[in-house]
Short mmCIF file of C-alpha atoms in Angstrom, two decimals:
data_model
loop_
_atom_site.label_atom_id
_atom_site.label_comp_id
_atom_site.label_asym_id
_atom_site.label_seq_id
_atom_site.Cartn_x
_atom_site.Cartn_y
_atom_site.Cartn_z
CA ASP A 153 130.27 217.72 -52.31
CA VAL A 154 133.38 216.05 -53.64
CA LYS A 155 135.85 218.57 -54.88
CA VAL A 156 138.71 217.72 -57.23
CA THR A 157 140.80 220.68 -58.27
CA GLN A 158 143.52 220.94 -60.88
CA SER A 159 146.23 223.57 -60.79
CA SER A 160 145.55 225.10 -64.19
CA ARG A 161 142.68 225.15 -66.69
CA TYR A 162 144.93 226.12 -69.60
CA LEU A 163 148.66 225.68 -70.02
CA VAL A 164 151.03 226.39 -72.90
CA LYS A 165 154.50 224.86 -72.80
CA ARG A 166 157.39 224.45 -75.20
CA THR A 167 158.77 221.21 -76.53
CA GLY A 168 161.33 219.75 -74.13
CA GLU A 169 160.06 221.53 -71.04
CA LYS A 170 159.31 219.61 -67.85
CA VAL A 171 155.65 220.05 -67.00
CA PHE A 172 153.90 219.49 -63.67
CA LEU A 173 150.14 219.05 -63.44
CA GLU A 174 148.76 219.08 -59.91
CA CYS A 175 145.55 217.54 -58.64
CA VAL A 176 144.04 217.85 -55.17
CA GLN A 177 140.93 216.16 -53.77
CA ASP A 178 139.25 217.01 -50.49
CA MET A 179 137.25 213.85 -49.79
CA ASP A 180 139.95 211.61 -48.35
CA HIS A 181 139.67 209.25 -51.34
CA GLU A 182 142.19 206.45 -51.56
CA ASN A 183 142.23 206.11 -55.35
CA MET A 184 143.37 208.79 -57.76
CA PHE A 185 143.71 208.71 -61.55
CA TRP A 186 145.20 210.66 -64.42
CA TYR A 187 143.57 210.42 -67.84
CA ARG A 188 143.99 212.22 -71.09
CA GLN A 189 141.11 212.87 -73.44
CA ASP A 190 141.52 213.39 -77.18
CA PRO A 191 138.89 213.73 -79.91
CA GLY A 192 138.09 210.36 -81.43
CA LEU A 193 140.20 208.49 -78.86
CA GLY A 194 138.02 208.99 -75.81
CA LEU A 195 139.42 208.75 -72.29
CA ARG A 196 142.75 206.97 -71.81
CA LEU A 197 144.26 206.08 -68.44
CA ILE A 198 147.84 207.24 -67.90
CA TYR A 199 148.49 206.27 -64.26
CA PHE A 200 146.56 205.60 -61.11
CA SER A 201 147.37 205.43 -57.44
CA TYR A 202 145.56 203.49 -54.73
CA ASP A 203 147.55 204.81 -51.78
CA VAL A 204 150.26 207.25 -50.83
CA LYS A 205 153.52 206.48 -52.63
CA MET A 206 151.80 203.69 -54.60
CA LYS A 207 151.27 203.94 -58.34
CA GLU A 208 150.37 201.71 -61.22
CA LYS A 209 150.71 202.24 -64.94
CA GLY A 210 147.64 202.67 -67.03
CA ASP A 211 147.35 202.16 -70.77
CA ILE A 212 149.61 204.99 -71.95
CA PRO A 213 152.29 205.74 -69.32
CA GLU A 214 155.13 206.43 -71.76
CA GLY A 215 156.49 209.95 -71.42
CA TYR A 216 154.77 210.50 -68.08
CA SER A 217 155.52 209.93 -64.41
CA VAL A 218 153.48 210.55 -61.27
CA SER A 219 153.99 211.40 -57.65
CA ARG A 220 151.76 210.86 -54.65
CA GLU A 221 153.44 212.04 -51.47
CA LYS A 222 150.19 212.95 -49.69
CA LYS A 223 146.82 211.26 -49.86
CA GLU A 224 145.02 214.31 -51.23
CA ARG A 225 147.53 215.21 -53.94
CA PHE A 226 148.43 213.39 -57.14
CA SER A 227 150.85 214.99 -59.58
CA LEU A 228 151.42 214.17 -63.23
CA ILE A 229 154.84 214.97 -64.66
CA LEU A 230 155.75 215.25 -68.32
CA GLU A 231 159.50 214.74 -68.22
CA SER A 232 160.16 216.36 -71.61
CA ALA A 233 157.01 217.69 -73.22
CA SER A 234 156.35 216.84 -76.84
CA THR A 235 153.73 218.09 -79.27
CA ASN A 236 151.90 214.74 -79.20
CA GLN A 237 151.19 215.37 -75.53
CA THR A 238 148.94 218.28 -76.41
CA SER A 239 145.67 217.17 -74.87
CA MET A 240 143.03 217.62 -72.18
CA TYR A 241 144.31 216.09 -68.93
CA LEU A 242 141.77 214.94 -66.39
CA CYS A 243 142.35 213.97 -62.79
CA ALA A 244 139.84 211.82 -60.91
CA SER A 245 139.45 210.36 -57.45
CA SER A 246 137.44 207.44 -56.16
CA PRO A 247 136.45 206.19 -52.73
CA LEU A 248 137.42 202.78 -51.49
CA VAL A 249 134.92 202.64 -48.67
CA PRO A 250 132.15 202.65 -47.58
CA ARG A 251 130.16 202.17 -50.73
CA ALA A 252 132.79 200.22 -52.62
CA SER A 253 131.17 201.13 -55.91
CA TYR A 254 134.21 202.99 -57.19
CA GLU A 255 132.51 205.84 -58.95
CA GLN A 256 135.03 208.44 -60.01
CA TYR A 257 134.91 212.18 -59.47
CA PHE A 258 136.71 214.38 -61.94
CA GLY A 259 138.44 217.70 -61.83
CA PRO A 260 137.71 220.43 -64.40
CA GLY A 261 140.60 219.38 -66.62
CA THR A 262 143.79 221.05 -67.83
CA ARG A 263 144.04 221.81 -71.51
CA LEU A 264 147.75 221.55 -72.28
CA THR A 265 149.23 222.83 -75.51
CA VAL A 266 152.83 221.97 -76.35
CA THR A 267 154.36 224.11 -79.08
CA ASP B 260 134.00 195.28 -69.49
CA ALA B 261 130.78 194.85 -71.44
CA LYS B 262 130.13 197.03 -74.44
CA THR B 263 127.32 199.59 -74.51
CA THR B 264 125.26 201.05 -77.33
CA GLN B 265 123.72 204.51 -77.14
CA PRO B 266 121.99 206.72 -79.71
CA PRO B 267 124.39 209.37 -81.03
CA SER B 268 122.12 212.29 -80.23
CA MET B 269 118.77 213.30 -78.73
CA ASP B 270 116.80 216.49 -78.33
CA CYS B 271 114.62 217.39 -75.37
CA ALA B 272 112.42 220.38 -74.61
CA GLU B 273 113.30 222.38 -71.52
CA GLY B 274 111.23 221.32 -68.53
CA ARG B 275 110.41 217.92 -69.99
CA ALA B 276 111.85 214.59 -68.90
CA ALA B 277 114.88 213.41 -70.84
CA ASN B 278 115.04 209.62 -71.24
CA LEU B 279 118.41 208.37 -72.41
CA PRO B 280 118.58 204.69 -73.38
CA CYS B 281 121.54 202.35 -73.21
CA ASN B 282 121.87 198.75 -74.41
CA HIS B 283 124.33 196.43 -72.69
CA SER B 284 123.22 192.96 -73.73
CA THR B 285 126.52 191.27 -72.77
CA ILE B 286 126.59 192.57 -69.22
CA SER B 287 127.94 190.15 -66.60
CA GLY B 288 126.42 189.50 -63.23
CA ASN B 289 129.05 191.46 -61.31
CA GLU B 290 129.06 194.50 -63.60
CA TYR B 291 127.46 197.78 -62.60
CA VAL B 292 125.85 200.33 -64.90
CA TYR B 293 127.32 203.82 -64.47
CA TRP B 294 126.26 207.08 -66.05
CA TYR B 295 128.49 210.10 -66.47
CA ARG B 296 128.07 213.29 -68.42
CA GLN B 297 130.48 215.83 -69.83
CA ILE B 298 129.54 219.40 -70.48
CA HIS B 299 131.62 221.06 -73.18
CA SER B 300 135.21 221.81 -72.07
CA GLN B 301 134.64 220.48 -68.55
CA GLY B 302 135.63 217.29 -66.75
CA PRO B 303 133.19 214.36 -66.72
CA GLN B 304 130.62 214.35 -63.96
CA TYR B 305 129.40 211.23 -62.18
CA ILE B 306 125.60 210.99 -62.24
CA ILE B 307 124.41 207.66 -60.91
CA HIS B 308 125.09 203.94 -60.91
CA GLY B 309 123.22 200.71 -60.22
CA LEU B 310 123.54 196.95 -60.23
CA LYS B 311 120.03 195.60 -60.73
CA ASN B 312 117.61 197.74 -58.78
CA ASN B 313 116.30 201.08 -59.95
CA GLU B 314 118.14 203.99 -58.39
CA THR B 315 117.33 207.64 -57.80
CA ASN B 316 119.38 210.55 -56.53
CA GLU B 317 119.13 214.32 -56.66
CA MET B 318 120.29 214.43 -60.26
CA ALA B 319 118.55 211.56 -62.01
CA SER B 320 116.85 208.18 -61.95
CA LEU B 321 118.26 204.97 -63.38
CA ILE B 322 115.91 202.27 -64.60
CA ILE B 323 117.49 198.87 -65.28
CA THR B 324 115.46 196.17 -67.01
CA GLU B 325 114.90 192.92 -65.20
CA ASP B 326 117.25 191.00 -67.52
CA ARG B 327 119.81 193.85 -67.09
CA LYS B 328 120.40 194.05 -70.82
CA SER B 329 119.36 197.67 -71.06
CA SER B 330 118.86 200.74 -68.92
CA THR B 331 117.44 204.25 -69.11
CA LEU B 332 118.73 207.39 -67.48
CA ILE B 333 115.94 209.83 -66.68
CA LEU B 334 116.49 213.52 -66.05
CA PRO B 335 113.03 214.43 -64.73
CA HIS B 336 112.97 218.14 -65.65
CA ALA B 337 115.68 218.91 -68.14
CA THR B 338 117.22 222.39 -68.18
CA LEU B 339 119.50 224.07 -70.69
CA ARG B 340 122.42 223.31 -68.38
CA ASP B 341 121.80 219.59 -68.89
CA THR B 342 123.01 219.90 -72.49
CA ALA B 343 126.03 217.55 -72.53
CA VAL B 344 127.40 214.26 -73.76
CA TYR B 345 126.04 211.40 -71.65
CA TYR B 346 128.06 208.23 -71.26
CA CYS B 347 126.71 204.85 -70.21
CA ILE B 348 129.42 202.55 -68.90
CA VAL B 349 129.29 198.98 -67.72
CA ARG B 350 132.13 197.83 -65.54
CA VAL B 351 133.13 195.73 -62.59
CA ALA B 352 133.38 197.80 -59.43
CA GLU B 353 136.94 197.30 -58.25
CA TYR B 354 139.82 199.52 -57.28
CA GLY B 355 141.88 200.93 -60.07
CA ASN B 356 139.33 199.93 -62.67
CA LYS B 357 139.60 202.59 -65.31
CA LEU B 358 136.69 204.29 -66.99
CA VAL B 359 136.32 203.75 -70.71
CA PHE B 360 133.95 206.14 -72.46
CA GLY B 361 132.29 205.23 -75.71
CA ALA B 362 130.89 207.86 -78.06
CA GLY B 363 127.97 208.63 -75.73
CA THR B 364 124.75 210.47 -76.49
CA ILE B 365 124.76 214.20 -77.19
CA LEU B 366 121.70 215.56 -75.41
CA ARG B 367 120.53 218.95 -76.58
CA VAL B 368 117.98 220.64 -74.34
CA LYS B 369 116.10 223.33 -76.22
CA SER B 370 113.96 226.19 -74.96
#
């Protein structure tokens, strides 16, 4: 079974704090993604990575950065947390081969509250 | 990516088959149909996908019409744990291609 784990299920941070969200997958997937999910707005892509040290911006990268130093780990960084970054953050991974169908496997999510 | 239309909600009796429809009349030839579900307060879960043939795995079956303009996800013996929001997505299978969820169908399985 594919396993995607996220470092925290719930997190409360203060405005201005630097926040690190960690994601680890154990299936040797090349692609990894960070989304946020908000009521009425659905799923929005923040960043994705298709290889170690490679990253591409998604639809809403402002206020976020990412790091992928190892294939299995993809970190999302909120440089200076703000209240509008209160959200559910979801990490996903996706295989490149052999099926090449690019289904995505999600972690349990981190519900971040910024006060 | 093509747009999909799903009913907002459905009820199903426990132990019965749940048939969730999805319309995707503008689907292109290279677009796959994917199904995901999301149980309350959890991350989305991949269920199944297909291009034009019917597909079955340990979780569900996917029936795609011959013209590919609609599909049905079948959970053969629904349980209470299948209560979730089910999303039908049509997209090209390529690296980095993000998932975009619509409103989905809220499936309530009742005892």
